[in-house]
Short mmCIF file of C-alpha atoms and ligand atoms in Angstrom, two decimals:
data_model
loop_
_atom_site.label_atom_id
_atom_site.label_comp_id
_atom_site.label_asym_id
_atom_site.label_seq_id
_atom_site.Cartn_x
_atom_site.Cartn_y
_atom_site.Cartn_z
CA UNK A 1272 76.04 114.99 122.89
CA UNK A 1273 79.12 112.90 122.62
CA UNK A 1274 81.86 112.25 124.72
CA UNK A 1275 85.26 112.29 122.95
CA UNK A 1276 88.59 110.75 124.36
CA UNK A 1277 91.82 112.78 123.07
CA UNK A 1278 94.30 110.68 123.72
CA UNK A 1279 97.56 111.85 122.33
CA UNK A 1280 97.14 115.76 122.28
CA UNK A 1281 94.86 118.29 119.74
CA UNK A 1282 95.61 121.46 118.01
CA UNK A 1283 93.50 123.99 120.88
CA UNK A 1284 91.26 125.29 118.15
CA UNK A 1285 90.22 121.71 117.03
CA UNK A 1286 89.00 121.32 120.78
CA UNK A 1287 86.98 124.47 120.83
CA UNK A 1288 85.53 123.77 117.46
CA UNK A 1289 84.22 120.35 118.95
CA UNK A 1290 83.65 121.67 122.72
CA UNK A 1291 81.29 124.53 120.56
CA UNK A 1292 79.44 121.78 119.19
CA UNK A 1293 78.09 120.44 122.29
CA UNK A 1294 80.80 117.28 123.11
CA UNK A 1295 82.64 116.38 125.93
CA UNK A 1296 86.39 116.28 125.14
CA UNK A 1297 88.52 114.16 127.45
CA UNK A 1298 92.29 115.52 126.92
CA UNK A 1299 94.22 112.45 128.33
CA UNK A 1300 97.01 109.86 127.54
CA UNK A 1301 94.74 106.52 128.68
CA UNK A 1302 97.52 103.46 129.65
CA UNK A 1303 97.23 100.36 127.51
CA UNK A 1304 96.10 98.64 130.63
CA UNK A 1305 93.78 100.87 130.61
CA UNK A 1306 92.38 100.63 127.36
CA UNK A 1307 92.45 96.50 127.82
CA UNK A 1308 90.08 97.21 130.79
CA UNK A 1309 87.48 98.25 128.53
CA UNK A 1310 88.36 102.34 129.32
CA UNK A 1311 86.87 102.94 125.79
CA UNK A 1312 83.15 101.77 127.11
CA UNK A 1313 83.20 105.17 128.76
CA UNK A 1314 83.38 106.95 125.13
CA UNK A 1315 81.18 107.91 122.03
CA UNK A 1316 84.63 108.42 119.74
CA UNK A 1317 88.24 108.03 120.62
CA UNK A 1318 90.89 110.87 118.32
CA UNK A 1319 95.02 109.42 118.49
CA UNK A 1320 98.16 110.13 117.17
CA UNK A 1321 100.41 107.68 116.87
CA UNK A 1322 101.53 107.05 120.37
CA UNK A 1323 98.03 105.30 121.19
CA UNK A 1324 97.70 101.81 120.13
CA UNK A 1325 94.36 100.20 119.37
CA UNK A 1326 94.70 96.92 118.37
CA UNK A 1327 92.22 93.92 117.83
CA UNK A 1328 92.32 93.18 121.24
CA UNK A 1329 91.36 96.83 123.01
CA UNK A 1330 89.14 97.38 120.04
CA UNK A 1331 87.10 94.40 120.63
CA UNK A 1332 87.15 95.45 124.27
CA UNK A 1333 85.44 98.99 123.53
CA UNK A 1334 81.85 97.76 124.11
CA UNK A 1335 78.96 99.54 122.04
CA UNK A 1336 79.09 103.04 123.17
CA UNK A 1337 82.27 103.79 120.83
CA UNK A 1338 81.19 105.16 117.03
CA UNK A 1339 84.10 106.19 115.42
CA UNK A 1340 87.79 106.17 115.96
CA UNK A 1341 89.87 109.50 114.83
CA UNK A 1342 93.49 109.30 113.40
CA UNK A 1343 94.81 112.76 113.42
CA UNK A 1344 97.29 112.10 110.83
CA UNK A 1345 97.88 109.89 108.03
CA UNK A 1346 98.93 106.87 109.01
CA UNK A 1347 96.65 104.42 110.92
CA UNK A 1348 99.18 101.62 111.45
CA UNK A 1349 98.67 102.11 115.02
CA UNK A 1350 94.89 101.14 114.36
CA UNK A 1351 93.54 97.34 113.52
CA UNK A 1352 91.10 98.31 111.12
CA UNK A 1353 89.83 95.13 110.64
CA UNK A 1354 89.53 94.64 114.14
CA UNK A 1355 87.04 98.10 114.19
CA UNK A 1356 84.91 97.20 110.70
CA UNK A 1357 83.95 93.80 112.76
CA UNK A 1358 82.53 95.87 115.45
CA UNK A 1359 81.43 98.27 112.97
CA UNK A 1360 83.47 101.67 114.07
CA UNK A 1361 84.59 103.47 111.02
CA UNK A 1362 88.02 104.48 111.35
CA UNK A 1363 89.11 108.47 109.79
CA UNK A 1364 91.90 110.11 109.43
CA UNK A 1365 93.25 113.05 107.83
CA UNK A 1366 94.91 112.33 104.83
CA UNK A 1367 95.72 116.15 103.17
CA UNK A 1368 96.63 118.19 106.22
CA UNK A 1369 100.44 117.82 106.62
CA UNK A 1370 101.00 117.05 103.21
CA UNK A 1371 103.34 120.84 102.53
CA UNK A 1372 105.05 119.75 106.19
CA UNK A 1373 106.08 116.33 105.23
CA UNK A 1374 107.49 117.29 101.90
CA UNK A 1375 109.11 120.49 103.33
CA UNK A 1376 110.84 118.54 105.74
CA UNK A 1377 111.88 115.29 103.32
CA UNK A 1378 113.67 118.58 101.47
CA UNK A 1379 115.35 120.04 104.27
CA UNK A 1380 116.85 116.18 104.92
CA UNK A 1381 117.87 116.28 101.69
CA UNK A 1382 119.76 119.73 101.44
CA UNK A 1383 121.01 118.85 104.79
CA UNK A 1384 122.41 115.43 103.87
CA UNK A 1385 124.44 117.00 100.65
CA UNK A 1386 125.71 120.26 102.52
CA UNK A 1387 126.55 118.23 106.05
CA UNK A 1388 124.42 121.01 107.38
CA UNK A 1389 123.92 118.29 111.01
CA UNK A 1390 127.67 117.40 110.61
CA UNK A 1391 129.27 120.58 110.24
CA UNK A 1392 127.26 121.74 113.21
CA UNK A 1393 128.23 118.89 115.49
CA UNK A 1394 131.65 119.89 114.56
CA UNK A 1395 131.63 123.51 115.36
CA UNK A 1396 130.01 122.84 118.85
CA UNK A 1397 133.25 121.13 119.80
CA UNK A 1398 135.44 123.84 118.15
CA UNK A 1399 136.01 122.35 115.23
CA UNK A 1400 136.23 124.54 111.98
CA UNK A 1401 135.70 121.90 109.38
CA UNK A 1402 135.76 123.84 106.04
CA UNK A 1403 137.70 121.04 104.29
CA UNK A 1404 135.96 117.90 105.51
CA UNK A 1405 132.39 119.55 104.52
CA UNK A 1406 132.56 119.66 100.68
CA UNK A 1407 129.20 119.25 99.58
CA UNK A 1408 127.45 118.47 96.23
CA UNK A 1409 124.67 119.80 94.26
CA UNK A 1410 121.27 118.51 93.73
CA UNK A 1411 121.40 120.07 90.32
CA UNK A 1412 121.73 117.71 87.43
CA UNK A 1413 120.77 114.16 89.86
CA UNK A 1414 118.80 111.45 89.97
CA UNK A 1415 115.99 111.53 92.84
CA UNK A 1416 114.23 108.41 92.84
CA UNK A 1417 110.72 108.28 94.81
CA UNK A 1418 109.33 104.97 95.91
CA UNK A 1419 105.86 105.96 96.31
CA UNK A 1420 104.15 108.91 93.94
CA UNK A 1421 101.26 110.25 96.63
CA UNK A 1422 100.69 113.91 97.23
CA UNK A 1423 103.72 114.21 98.88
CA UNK A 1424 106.17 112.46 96.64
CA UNK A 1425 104.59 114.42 93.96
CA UNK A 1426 105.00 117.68 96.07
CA UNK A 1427 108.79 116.42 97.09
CA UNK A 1428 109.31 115.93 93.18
CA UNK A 1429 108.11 119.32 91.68
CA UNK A 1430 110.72 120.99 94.20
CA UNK A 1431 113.47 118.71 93.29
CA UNK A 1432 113.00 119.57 89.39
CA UNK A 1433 113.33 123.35 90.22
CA UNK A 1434 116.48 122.70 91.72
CA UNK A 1435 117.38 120.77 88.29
CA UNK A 1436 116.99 117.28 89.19
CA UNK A 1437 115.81 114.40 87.09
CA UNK A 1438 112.34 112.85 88.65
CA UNK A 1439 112.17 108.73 88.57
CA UNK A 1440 109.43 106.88 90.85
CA UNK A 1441 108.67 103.29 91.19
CA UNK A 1442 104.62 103.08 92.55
CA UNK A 1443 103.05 100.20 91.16
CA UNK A 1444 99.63 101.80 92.18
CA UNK A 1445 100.16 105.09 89.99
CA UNK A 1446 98.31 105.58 86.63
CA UNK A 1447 101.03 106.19 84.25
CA UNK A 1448 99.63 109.68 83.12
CA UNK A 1449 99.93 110.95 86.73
CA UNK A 1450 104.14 110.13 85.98
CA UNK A 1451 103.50 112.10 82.71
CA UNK A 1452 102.25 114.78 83.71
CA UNK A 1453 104.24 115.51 86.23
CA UNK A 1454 107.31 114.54 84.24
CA UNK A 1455 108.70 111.98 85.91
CA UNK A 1456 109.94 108.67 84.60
CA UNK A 1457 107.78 105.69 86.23
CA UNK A 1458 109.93 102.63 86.72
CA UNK A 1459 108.17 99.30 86.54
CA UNK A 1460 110.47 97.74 88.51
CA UNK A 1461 111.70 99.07 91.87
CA UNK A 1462 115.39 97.37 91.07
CA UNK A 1463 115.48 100.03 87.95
CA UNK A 1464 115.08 102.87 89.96
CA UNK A 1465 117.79 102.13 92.43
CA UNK A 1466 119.66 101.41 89.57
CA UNK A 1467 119.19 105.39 88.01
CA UNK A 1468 119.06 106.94 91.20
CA UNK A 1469 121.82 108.22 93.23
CA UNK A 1470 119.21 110.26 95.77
CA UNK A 1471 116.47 107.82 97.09
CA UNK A 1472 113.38 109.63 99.02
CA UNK A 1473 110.56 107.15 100.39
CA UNK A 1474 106.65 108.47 100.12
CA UNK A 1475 104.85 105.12 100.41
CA UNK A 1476 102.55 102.66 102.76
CA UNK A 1477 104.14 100.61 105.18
CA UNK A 1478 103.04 96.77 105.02
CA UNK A 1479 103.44 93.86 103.88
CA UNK A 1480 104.77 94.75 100.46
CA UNK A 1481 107.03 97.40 101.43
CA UNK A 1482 108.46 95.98 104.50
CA UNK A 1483 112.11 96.27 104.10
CA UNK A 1484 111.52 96.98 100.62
CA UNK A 1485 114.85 99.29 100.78
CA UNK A 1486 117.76 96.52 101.56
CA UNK A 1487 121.45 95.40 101.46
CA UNK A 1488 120.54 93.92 97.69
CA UNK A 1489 118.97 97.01 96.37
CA UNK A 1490 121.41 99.52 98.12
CA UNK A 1491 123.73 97.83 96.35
CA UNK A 1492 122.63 98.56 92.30
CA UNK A 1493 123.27 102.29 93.43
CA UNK A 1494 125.51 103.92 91.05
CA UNK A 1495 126.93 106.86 93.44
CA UNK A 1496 127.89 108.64 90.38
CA UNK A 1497 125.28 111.21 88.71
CA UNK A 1498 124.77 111.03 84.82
CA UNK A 1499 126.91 113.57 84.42
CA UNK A 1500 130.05 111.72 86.07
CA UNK A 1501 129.93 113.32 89.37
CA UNK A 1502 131.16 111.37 92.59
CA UNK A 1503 128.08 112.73 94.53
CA UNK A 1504 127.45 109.66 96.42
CA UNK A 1505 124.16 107.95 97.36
CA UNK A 1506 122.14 109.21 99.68
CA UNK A 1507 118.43 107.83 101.35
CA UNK A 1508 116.13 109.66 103.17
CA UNK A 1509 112.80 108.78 104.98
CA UNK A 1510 110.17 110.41 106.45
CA UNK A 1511 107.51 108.03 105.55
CA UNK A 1512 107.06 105.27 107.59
CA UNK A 1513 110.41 102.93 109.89
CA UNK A 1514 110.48 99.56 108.87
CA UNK A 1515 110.33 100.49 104.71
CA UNK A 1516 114.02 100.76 105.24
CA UNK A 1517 116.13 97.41 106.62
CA UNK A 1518 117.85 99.53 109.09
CA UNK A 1519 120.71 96.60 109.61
CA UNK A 1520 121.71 97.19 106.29
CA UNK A 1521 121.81 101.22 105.64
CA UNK A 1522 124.42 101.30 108.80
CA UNK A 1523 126.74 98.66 107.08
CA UNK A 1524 126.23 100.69 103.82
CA UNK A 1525 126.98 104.22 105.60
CA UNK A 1526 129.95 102.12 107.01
CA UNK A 1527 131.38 100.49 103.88
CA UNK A 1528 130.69 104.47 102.42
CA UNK A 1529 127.87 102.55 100.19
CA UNK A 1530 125.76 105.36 101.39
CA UNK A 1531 126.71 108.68 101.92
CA UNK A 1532 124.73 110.13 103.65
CA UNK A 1533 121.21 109.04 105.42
CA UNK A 1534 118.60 110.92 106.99
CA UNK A 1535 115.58 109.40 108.66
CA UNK A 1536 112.42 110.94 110.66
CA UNK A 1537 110.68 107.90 111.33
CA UNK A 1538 112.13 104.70 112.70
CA UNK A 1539 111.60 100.16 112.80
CA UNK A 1540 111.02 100.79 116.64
CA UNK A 1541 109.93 104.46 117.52
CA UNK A 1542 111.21 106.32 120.31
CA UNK A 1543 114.61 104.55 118.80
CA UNK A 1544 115.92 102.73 121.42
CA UNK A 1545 119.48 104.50 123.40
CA UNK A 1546 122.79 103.57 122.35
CA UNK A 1547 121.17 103.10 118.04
CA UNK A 1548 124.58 102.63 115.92
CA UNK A 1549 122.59 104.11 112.83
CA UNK A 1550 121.73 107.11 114.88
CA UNK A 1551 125.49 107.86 115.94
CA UNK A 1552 126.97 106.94 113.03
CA UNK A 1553 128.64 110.57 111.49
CA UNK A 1554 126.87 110.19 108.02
CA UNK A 1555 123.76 109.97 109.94
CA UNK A 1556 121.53 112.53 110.82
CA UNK A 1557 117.54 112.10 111.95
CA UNK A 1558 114.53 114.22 113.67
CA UNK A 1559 112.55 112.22 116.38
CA UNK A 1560 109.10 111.45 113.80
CA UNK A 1561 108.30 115.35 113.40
CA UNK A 1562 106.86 114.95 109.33
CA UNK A 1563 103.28 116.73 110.66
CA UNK A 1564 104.75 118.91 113.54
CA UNK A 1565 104.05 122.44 111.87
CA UNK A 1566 101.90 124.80 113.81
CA UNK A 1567 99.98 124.92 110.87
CA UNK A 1568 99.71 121.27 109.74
CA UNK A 1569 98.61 120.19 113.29
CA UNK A 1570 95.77 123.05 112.99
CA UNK A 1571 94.63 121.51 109.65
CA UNK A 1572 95.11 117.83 111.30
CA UNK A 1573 93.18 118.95 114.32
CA UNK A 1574 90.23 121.15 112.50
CA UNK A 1575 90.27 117.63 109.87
CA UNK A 1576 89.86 115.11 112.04
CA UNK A 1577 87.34 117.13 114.18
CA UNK A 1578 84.62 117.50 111.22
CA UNK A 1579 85.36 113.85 110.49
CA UNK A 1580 84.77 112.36 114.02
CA UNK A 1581 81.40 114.66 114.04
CA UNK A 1582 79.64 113.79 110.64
CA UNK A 1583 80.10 110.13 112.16
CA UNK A 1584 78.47 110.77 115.11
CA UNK A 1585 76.30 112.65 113.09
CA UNK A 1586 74.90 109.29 111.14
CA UNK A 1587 76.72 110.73 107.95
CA UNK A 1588 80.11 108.70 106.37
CA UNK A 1589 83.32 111.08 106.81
CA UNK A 1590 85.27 111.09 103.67
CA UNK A 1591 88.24 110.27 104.81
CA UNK A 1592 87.04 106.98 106.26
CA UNK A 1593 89.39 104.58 105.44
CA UNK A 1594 87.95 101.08 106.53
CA UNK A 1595 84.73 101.53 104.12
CA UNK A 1596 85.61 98.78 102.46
CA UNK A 1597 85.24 96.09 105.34
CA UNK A 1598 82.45 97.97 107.15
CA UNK A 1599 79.03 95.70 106.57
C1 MLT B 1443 101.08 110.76 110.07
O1 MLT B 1443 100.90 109.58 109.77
O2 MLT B 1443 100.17 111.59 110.06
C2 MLT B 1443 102.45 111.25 110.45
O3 MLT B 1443 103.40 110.25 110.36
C3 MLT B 1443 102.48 112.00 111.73
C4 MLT B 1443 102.21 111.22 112.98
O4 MLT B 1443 102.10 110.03 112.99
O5 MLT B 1443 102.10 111.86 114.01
#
């Protein structure tokens, strides 16, 4: 049977489910000097977060005992996947489980940013009773654009239209029907959609492509006013992926009032650094990269990720392998 390294935490039930099949589970943060030392020799399959780097160099390091490497999440930034098709370790993740967390929580930032909900809180813990200063607006009858249309933007957008607002998304990946269906107007151009959009939520990839893709140049076709004429402001929130947005330039657009309001979960450098300007600025309000930090998305993530590590050690390919494509 196999011996499994956890390094960055599992829901309890996912480690039952693979204890009850008969592996070894090793529940332990492992040091990147560590993991340059070759620590990974000592393993059939290694399961991370995102706190658990594995790049080329500690992959190629691994030696031939490791099979598979587990992402419990979405994301594998954090993985070279290259790097682990050359030594031929499929890489899985688990793509659906915290889909319902991630949108529920790029909502919240929303209704948060247009009622000051984290502003007029900060206030009233020093005494303050703010009623004037904490006018709000309406999502009603705005813009939302979405740069990405994935599960979750899709998810994100079908909530937005009950609360009446008009759905545009820029994803040069997405079959037009999908837009259609779901009655959104697909932008061909990512310019366009900043151009429509007063409320900007981001639901795609980082890389190359998207790096900075939200910057001083594009902040600045906002229109701040809503089709019907109302001052509502513009307003960006994030709980994709940091480095999407050019951080720089949303603090000089929350200072010049460009921006509203801004709300971020994930960050350029994550944990963000002390003494952040974005982070203290007042229009600014952020959570510390919680998207998949439900009780019940981590169960989904943990039970996921669990039957995907084992039908790889099982000889079988896990659905939800995402470097396929480069393995030979
Ligand atoms: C993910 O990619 O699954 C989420 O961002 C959550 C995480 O990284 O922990």
């Amino acid at each position: 049977m196999a011996r499994i390294a956890v390094t960055d935490g599992m829901a309890p039930d996912a480690v039952v489910l693979l204890e009850r099949a008969g592996h070894e589970v090793v529940l332990d943060f492992i040091e990147e000097d560590a993991l340059l030392d070759g620590a990974l020799s000592d393993f059939d399959a290694i399961i991370v977060r995102s706190a658990t780097k594995l790049p080329q160099e500690i992959i190629e390091k691994s030696g031939d005992r490791l099979k598979v490497i587990g992402r419990a999440g979405v994301g594998v930034d954090n993985i070279d996947i290259h790097a682990a098709a050359q030594a031929g370790i499929p890489v899985v993740n688990a793509p659906r489980a915290s889909t319902q967390s991630v949108i529920e929580l790029t909502v919240g930032h929303l209704l948060s940013c247009l009622r000051h909900i984290p502003r007029a809180d900060r206030g009233m813990r020093q005494d303050k009773w703010e009623k004037k200063a904490m006018k709000g607006t309406e999502l009603s009858g705005k813009n939302l654009g979405l740069i990405g249309f994935g599960r979750i933007a899709q998810g994100v957008g079908s909530i937005a239209q009950l609360f009446g607002m008009e759905v545009h998304t820029y994803d040069p990946y997405l079959p037009a029907k999908v837009a259609k269906v779901q009655n959104t107007t697909l932008h061909k151009k990512v310019d366009t959609l900043f151009q429509t959009c007063t409320h900007i939520s981001i639901h795609c990839n980082f890389n190359d492509e998207t790096h900075h893709l939200v910057n001083a140049e594009r902040i600045a076709l906002m229109p701040g006013k809503s089709p019907d004429g109302i001052p509502c402001g513009n307003h960006i929130v994030n709980c994709a992926r940091g480095g999407i947005i050019d951080e720089v330039a949303l603090l000089e657009a929350l200072e010049s009032g460009k921006v509203a309001s801004a709300a971020l979960d994930v960050f350029e450098v994550e944990p963000v650094p002390a003494g952040n300007k974005l982070i203290q600025h007042p229009h600014f309000h952020g959570t510390p990269h919680i998207g998949a930090a439900t009780l019940e998305a981590q169960a989904r993530v943990g039970r996921d990720i669990a039957h995907a590590v084992m039908a790889v050690l099982d000889g079988k390919e896990a659905d939800t392998t995402v470097n396929s494509h480069l393995l030979k």
